[in-house]
mmCIF file of C-alpha atoms in Angstrom:
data_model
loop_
_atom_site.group_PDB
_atom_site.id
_atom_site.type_symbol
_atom_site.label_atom_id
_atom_site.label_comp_id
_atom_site.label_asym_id
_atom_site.label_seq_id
_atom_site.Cartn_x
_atom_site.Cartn_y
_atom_site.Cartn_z
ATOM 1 C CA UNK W 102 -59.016 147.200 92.079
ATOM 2 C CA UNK W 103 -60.262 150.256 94.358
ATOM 3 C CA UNK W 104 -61.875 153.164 91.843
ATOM 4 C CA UNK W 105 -59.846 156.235 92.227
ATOM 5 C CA UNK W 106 -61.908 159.061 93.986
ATOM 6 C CA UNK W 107 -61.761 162.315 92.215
ATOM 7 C CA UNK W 108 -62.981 165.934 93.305
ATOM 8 C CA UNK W 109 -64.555 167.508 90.389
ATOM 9 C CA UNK W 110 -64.269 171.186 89.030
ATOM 10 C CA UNK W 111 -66.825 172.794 86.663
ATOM 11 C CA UNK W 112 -66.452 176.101 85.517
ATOM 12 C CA UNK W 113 -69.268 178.474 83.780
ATOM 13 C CA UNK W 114 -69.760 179.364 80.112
ATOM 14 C CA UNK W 115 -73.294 179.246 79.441
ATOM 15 C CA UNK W 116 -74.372 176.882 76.901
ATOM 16 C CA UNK W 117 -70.834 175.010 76.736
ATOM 17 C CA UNK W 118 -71.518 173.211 80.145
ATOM 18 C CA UNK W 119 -73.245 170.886 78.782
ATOM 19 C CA UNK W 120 -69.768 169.235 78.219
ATOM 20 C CA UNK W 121 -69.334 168.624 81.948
ATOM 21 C CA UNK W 122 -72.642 166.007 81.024
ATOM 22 C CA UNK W 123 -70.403 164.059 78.678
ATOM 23 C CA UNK W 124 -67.006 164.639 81.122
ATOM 24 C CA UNK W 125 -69.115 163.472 83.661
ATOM 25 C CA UNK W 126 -70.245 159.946 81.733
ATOM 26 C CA UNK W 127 -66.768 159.448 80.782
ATOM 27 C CA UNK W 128 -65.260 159.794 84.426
ATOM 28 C CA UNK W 129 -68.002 157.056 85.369
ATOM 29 C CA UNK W 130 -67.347 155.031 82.272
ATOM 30 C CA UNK W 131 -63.886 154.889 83.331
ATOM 31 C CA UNK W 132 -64.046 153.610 86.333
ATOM 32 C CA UNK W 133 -63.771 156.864 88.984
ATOM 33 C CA UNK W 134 -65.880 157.565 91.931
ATOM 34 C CA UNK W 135 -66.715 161.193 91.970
ATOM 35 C CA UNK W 136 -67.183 162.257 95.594
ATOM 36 C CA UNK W 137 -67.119 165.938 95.250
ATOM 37 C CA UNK W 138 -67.917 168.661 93.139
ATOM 38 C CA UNK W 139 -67.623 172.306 93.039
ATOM 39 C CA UNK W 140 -69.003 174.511 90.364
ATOM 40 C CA UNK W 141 -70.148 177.513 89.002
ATOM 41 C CA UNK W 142 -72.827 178.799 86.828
ATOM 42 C CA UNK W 143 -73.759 176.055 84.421
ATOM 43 C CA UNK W 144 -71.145 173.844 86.307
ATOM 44 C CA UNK W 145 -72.913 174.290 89.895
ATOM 45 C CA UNK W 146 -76.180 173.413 87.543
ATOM 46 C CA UNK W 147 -74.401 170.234 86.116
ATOM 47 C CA UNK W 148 -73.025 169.263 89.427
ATOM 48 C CA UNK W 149 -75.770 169.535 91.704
ATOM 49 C CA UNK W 150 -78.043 167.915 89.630
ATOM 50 C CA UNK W 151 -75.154 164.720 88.982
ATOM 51 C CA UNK W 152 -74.841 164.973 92.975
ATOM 52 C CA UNK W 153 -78.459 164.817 93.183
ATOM 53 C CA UNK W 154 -78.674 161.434 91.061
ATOM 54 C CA UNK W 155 -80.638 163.395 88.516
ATOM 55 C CA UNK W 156 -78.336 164.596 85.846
ATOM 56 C CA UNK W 157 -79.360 161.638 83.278
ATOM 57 C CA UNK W 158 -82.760 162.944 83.392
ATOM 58 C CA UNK W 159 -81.729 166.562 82.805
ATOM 59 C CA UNK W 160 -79.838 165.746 80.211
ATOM 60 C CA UNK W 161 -83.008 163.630 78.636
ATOM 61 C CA UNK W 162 -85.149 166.885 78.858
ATOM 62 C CA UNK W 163 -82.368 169.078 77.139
ATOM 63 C CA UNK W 164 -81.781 166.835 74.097
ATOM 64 C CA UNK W 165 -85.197 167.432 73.500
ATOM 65 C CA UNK W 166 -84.891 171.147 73.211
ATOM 66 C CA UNK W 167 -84.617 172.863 70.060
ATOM 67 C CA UNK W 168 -84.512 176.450 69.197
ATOM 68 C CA UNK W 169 -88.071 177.011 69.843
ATOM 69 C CA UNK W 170 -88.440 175.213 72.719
ATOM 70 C CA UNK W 171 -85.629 177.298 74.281
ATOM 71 C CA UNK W 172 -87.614 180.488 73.386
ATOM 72 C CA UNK W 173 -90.570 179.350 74.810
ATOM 73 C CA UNK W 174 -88.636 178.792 78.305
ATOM 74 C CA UNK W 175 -87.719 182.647 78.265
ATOM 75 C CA UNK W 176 -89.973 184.468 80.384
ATOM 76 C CA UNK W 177 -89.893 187.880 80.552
ATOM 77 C CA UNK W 178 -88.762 190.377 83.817
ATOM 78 C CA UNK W 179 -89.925 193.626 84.275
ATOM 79 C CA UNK W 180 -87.450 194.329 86.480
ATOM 80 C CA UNK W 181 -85.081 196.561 85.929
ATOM 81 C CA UNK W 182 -81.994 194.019 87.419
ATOM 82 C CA UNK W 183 -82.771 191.594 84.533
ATOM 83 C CA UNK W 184 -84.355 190.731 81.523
ATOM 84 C CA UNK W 185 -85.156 186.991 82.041
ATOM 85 C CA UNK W 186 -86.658 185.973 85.507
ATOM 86 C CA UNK W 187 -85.736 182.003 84.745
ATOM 87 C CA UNK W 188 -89.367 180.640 86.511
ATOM 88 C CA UNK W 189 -89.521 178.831 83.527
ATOM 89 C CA UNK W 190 -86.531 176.488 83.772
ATOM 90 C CA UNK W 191 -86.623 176.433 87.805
ATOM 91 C CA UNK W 192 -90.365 174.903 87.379
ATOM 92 C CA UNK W 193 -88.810 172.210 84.825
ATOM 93 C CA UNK W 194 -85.983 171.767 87.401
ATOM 94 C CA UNK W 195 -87.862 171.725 90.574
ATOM 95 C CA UNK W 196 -89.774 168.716 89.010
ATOM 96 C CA UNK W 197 -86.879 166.843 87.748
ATOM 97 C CA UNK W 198 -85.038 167.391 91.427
ATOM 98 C CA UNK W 199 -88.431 167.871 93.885
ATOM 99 C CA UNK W 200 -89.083 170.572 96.418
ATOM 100 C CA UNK W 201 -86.863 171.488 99.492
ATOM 101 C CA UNK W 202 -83.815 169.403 98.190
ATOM 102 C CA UNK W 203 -80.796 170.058 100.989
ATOM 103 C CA UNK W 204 -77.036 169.863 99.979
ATOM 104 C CA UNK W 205 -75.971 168.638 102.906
ATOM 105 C CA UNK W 206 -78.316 166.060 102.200
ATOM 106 C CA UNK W 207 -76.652 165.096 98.972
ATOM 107 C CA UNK W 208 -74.946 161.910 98.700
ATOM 108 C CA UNK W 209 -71.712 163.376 96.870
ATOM 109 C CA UNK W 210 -70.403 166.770 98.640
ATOM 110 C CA UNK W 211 -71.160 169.713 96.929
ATOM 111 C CA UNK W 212 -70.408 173.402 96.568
ATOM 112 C CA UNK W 213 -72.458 175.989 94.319
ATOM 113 C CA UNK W 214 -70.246 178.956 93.652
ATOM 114 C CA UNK W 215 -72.081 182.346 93.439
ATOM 115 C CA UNK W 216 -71.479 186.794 94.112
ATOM 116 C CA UNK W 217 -72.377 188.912 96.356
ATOM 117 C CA UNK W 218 -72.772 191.939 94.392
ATOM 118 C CA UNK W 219 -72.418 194.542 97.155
ATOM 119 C CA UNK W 220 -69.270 193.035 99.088
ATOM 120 C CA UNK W 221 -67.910 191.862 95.953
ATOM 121 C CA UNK W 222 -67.033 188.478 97.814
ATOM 122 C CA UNK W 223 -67.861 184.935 96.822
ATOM 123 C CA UNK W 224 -70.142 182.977 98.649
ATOM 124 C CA UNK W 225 -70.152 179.368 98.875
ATOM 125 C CA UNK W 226 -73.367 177.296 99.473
ATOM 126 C CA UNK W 227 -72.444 173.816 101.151
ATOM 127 C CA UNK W 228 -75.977 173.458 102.667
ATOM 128 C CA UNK W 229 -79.046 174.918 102.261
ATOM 129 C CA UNK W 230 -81.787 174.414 99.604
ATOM 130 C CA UNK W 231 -80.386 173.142 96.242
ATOM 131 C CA UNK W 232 -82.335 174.844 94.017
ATOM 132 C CA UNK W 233 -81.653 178.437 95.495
ATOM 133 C CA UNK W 234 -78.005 177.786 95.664
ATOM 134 C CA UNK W 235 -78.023 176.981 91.598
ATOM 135 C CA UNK W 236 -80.289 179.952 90.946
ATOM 136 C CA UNK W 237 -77.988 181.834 92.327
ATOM 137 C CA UNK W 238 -75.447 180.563 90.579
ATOM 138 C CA UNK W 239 -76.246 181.063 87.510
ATOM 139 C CA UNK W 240 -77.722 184.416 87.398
ATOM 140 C CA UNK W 241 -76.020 186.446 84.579
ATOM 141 C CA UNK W 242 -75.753 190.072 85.920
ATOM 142 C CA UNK W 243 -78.556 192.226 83.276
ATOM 143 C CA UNK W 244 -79.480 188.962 81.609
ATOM 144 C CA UNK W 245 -81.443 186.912 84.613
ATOM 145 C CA UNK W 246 -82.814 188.954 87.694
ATOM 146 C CA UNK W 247 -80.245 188.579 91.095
ATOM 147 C CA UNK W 248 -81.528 185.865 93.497
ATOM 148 C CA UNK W 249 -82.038 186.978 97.526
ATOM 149 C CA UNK W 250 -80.846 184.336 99.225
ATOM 150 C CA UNK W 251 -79.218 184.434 103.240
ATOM 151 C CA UNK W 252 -80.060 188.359 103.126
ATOM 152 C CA UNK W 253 -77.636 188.731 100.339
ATOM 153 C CA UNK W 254 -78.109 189.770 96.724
ATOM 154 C CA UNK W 255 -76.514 186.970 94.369
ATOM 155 C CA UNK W 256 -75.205 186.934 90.909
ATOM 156 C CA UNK W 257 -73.851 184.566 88.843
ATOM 157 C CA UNK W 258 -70.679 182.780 90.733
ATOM 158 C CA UNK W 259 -68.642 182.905 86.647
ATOM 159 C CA UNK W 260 -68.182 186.772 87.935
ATOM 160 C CA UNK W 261 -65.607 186.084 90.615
ATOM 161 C CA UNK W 262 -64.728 182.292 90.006
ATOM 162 C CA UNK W 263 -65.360 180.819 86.567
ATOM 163 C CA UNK W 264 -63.052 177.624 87.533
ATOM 164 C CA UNK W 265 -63.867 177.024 91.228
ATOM 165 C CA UNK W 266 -60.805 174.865 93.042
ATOM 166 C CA UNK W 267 -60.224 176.086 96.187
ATOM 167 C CA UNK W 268 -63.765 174.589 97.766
ATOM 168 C CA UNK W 269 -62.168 171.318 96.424
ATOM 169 C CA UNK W 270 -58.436 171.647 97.785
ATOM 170 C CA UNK W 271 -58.667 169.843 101.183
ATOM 171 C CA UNK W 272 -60.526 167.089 99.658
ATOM 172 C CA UNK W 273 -58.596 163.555 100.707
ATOM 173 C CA UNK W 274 -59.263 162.755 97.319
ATOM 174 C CA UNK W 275 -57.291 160.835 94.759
ATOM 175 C CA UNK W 276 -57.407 163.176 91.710
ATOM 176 C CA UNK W 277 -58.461 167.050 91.213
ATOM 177 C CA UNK W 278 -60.030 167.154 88.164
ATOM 178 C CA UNK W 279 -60.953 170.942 86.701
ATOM 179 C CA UNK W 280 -63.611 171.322 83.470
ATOM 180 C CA UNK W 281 -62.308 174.670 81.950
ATOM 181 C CA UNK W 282 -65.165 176.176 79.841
ATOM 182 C CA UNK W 283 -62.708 178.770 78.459
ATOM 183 C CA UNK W 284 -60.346 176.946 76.971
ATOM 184 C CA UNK W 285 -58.252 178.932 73.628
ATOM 185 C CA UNK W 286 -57.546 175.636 71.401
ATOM 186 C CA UNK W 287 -60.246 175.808 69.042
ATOM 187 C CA UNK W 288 -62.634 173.204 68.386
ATOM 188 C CA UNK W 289 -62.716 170.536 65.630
ATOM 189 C CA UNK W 290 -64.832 171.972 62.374
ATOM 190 C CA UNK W 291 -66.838 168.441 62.317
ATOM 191 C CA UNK W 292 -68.584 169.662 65.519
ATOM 192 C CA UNK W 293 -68.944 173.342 63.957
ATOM 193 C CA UNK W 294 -71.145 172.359 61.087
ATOM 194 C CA UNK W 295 -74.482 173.638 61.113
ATOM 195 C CA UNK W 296 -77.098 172.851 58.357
ATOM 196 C CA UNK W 297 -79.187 175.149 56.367
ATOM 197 C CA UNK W 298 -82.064 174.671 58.505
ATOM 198 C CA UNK W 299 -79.925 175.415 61.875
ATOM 199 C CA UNK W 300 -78.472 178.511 60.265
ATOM 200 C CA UNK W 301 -82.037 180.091 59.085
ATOM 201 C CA UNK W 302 -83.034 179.136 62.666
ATOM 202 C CA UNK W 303 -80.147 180.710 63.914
ATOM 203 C CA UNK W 304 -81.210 184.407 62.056
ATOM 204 C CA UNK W 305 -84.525 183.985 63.216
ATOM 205 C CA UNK W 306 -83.460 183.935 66.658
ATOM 206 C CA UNK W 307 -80.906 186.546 66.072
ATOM 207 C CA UNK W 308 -83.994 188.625 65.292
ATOM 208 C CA UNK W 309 -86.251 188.218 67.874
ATOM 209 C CA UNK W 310 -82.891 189.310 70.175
ATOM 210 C CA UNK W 311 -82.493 192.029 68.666
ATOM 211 C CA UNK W 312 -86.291 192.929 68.727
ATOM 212 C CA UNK W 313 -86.961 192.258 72.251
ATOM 213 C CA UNK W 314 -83.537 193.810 73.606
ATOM 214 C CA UNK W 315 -81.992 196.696 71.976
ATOM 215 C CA UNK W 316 -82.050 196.317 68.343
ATOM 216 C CA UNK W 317 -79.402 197.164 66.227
ATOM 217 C CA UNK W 318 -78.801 200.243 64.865
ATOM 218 C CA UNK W 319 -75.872 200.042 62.263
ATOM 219 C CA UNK W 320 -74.902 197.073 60.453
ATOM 220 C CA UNK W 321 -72.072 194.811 62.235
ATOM 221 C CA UNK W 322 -73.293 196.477 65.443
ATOM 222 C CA UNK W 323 -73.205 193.451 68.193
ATOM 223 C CA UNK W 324 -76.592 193.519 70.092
ATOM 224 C CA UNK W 325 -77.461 193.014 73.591
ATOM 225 C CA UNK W 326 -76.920 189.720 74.640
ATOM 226 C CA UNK W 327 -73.506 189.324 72.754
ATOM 227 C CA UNK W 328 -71.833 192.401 74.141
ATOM 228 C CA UNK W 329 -72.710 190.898 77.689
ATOM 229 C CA UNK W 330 -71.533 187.434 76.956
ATOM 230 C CA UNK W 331 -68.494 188.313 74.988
ATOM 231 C CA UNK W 332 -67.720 190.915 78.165
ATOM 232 C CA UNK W 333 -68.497 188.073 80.386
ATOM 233 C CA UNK W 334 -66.453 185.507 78.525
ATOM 234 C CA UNK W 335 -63.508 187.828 78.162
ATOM 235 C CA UNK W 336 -63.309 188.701 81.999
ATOM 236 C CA UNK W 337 -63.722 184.440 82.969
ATOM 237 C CA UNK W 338 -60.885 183.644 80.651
ATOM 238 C CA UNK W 339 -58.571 186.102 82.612
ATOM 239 C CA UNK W 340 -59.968 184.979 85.960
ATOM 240 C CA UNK W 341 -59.347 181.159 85.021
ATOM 241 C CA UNK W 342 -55.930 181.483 83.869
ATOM 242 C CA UNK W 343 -55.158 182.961 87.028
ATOM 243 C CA UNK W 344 -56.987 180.581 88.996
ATOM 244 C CA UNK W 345 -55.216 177.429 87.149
ATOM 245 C CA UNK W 346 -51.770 179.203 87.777
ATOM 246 C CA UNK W 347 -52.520 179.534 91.607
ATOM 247 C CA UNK W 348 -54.102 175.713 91.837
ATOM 248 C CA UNK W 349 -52.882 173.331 89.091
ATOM 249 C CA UNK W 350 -55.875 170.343 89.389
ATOM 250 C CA UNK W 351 -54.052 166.802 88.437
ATOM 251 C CA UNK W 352 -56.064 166.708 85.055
ATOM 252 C CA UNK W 353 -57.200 169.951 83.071
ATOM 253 C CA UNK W 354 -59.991 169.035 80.621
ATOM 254 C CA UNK W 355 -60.275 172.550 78.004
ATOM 255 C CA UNK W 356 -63.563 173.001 76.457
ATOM 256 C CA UNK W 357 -63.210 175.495 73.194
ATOM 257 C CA UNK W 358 -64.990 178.860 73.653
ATOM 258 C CA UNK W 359 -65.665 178.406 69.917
ATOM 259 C CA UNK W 360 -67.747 175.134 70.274
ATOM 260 C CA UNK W 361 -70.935 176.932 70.400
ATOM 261 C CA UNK W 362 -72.545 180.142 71.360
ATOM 262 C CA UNK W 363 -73.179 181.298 75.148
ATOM 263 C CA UNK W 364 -76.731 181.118 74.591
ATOM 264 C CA UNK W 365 -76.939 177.961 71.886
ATOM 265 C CA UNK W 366 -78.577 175.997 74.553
ATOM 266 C CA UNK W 367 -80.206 173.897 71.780
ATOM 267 C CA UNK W 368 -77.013 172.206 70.935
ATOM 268 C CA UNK W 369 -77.212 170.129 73.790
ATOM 269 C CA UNK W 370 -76.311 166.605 71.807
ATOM 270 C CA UNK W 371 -73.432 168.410 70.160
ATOM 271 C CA UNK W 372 -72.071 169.751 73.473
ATOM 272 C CA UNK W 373 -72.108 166.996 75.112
ATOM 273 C CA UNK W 374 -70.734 164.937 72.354
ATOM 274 C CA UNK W 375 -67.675 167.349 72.663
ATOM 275 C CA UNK W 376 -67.063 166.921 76.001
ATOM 276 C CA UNK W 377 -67.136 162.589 75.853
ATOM 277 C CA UNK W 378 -64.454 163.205 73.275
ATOM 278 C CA UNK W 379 -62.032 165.679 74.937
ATOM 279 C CA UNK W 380 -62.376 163.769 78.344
ATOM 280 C CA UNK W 381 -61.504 160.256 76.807
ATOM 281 C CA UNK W 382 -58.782 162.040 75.432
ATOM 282 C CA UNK W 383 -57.503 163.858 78.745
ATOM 283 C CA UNK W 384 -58.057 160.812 80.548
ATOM 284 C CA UNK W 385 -55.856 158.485 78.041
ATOM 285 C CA UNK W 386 -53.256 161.015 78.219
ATOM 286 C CA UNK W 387 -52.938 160.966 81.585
ATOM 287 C CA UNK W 388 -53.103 157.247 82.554
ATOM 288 C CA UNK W 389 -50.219 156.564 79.759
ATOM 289 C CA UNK W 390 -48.106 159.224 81.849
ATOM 290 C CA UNK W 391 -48.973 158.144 85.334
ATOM 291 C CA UNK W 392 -48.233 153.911 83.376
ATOM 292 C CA UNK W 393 -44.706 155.481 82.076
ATOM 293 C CA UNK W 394 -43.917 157.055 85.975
ATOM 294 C CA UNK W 395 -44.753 153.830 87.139
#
């Protein structure tokens, strides 16, 4: 029997993209032939490295990381236009992917989803150099430092489009499939529980936040980096209801904000664990519907 083709949407939400990894494992698993993919933030990271043929060895790098190895991958910006410059990762990246990587090169089509912060537009990169086109991408306005790319200053792609469909929508595809990283049903407590170790790591980190970027002043009193991803997070879920009421994709597959943190990037194993789960399920749901239409 012919695999059914399937254009892929994944949307941004920091640290909760992993879960396209394990959506991505499942489509396979199941038989589908992903031939294109749009996405944004950590989806256009996700996708362009699966479109690349390298998101297995991504995701071997990342369930490495813990808490400390994260910290070690910030590197300071002097800049006033971000905190975080993101050399760090890029250098990891650039030797998982190699130098001078084109996307219309790619075997899979792909779009990377990013802003133009001075026409307030979206731009779309279909070709061009991979790497730039993810940087782009994912640069969190204040958090990492705007990437120059085509004579244009880029932020993060989440700002505009957190659920990216409309690259997608003249695809001769058999199935639209969008990864919402905003979704309100709340995730299982099984995949909330941290241990006592996690948790003391977790205030220790908390700490050297709050030290490095506008400590707290009054008890209660969110810091830097959660006032930015809660503001973030609240303007994408707005954006992406909007977007799913303007193009419904054939399957919807809701990741819980609550899974983890924006930043919890060393929860890669339980992310992606998440995402396996909630695809199986998506996908079982929908081929006993499109069985009963038969």
């Amino acid at each position: 029997m012919q695999k059914k083709t399937v254009s892929l949407v994944l949307g941004s939400g920091g640290a909760r993209g992993y879960a396209h990894i394990g959506v991505i494992e499942v489509l396979e698993e199941a038989g589908y032939e992903i031939r294109s993919i749009s996405g944004s933030s950590m989806g256009a990271l996700v996708g362009g490295l699966y479109a690349a043929g390298k998101l297995q060895d991504y995701k071997a790098w990342v369930l490495t990381l813990d808490i400390f190895d994260v910290l070690k991958l910030i590197d300071f910006s002097f800049a006033t236009t971000g905190v975080i410059k993101g050399d760090r990762v890029f250098d990891i990246l650039e030797q998982l992917v190699g130098k001078d990587v084109k996307i219309e090169n790619l075997p899979i089509d792909f779009t990377a989803v990013a802003t133009n912060i001075d026409t307030q537009k979206e731009i779309w990169f279909q070709e061009g150099d991979l790497l730039t086109a993810i940087r782009a991408s994912i640069a969190i306005p204040t958090v990492f430092t705007p990437v120059t790319a085509q004579n244009q200053l880029l932020v993060d792609g989440g700002i505009l489009n957190p659920l990216p469909t409309v690259p997608l929508l003249s695809d001769n595809n058999d199935l639209l499939i969008a990864v919402n990283l905003n979704g309100e049903k709340r995730a299982d407590k099984k995949f909330m529980k941290q241990t006592h170790q996690e948790e003391r790591i977790q205030d220790k980190l908390r700490e050297f936040l709050q030290k490095n970027f506008f400590e707290e002043k009054e008890q209660g009193e969110m810091n830097y980096f959660t006032i930015v991803s809660k503001t973030i997070e609240t303007m994408q879920n707005l954006i992406t209801r909007y977007e799913l009421a303007a193009h419904q994709p054939d399957i919807v597959i809701d990741i819980p904000k609550n899974l983890c943190g924006f930043y919890e990037f060393h929860e890669a194993e339980k992310i992606i664990a998440y995402g396996r789960e909630v695809a199986k399920q998506k996908l079982a749901e929908y081929q006993k519907l499109e069985s009963f239409e038969k």
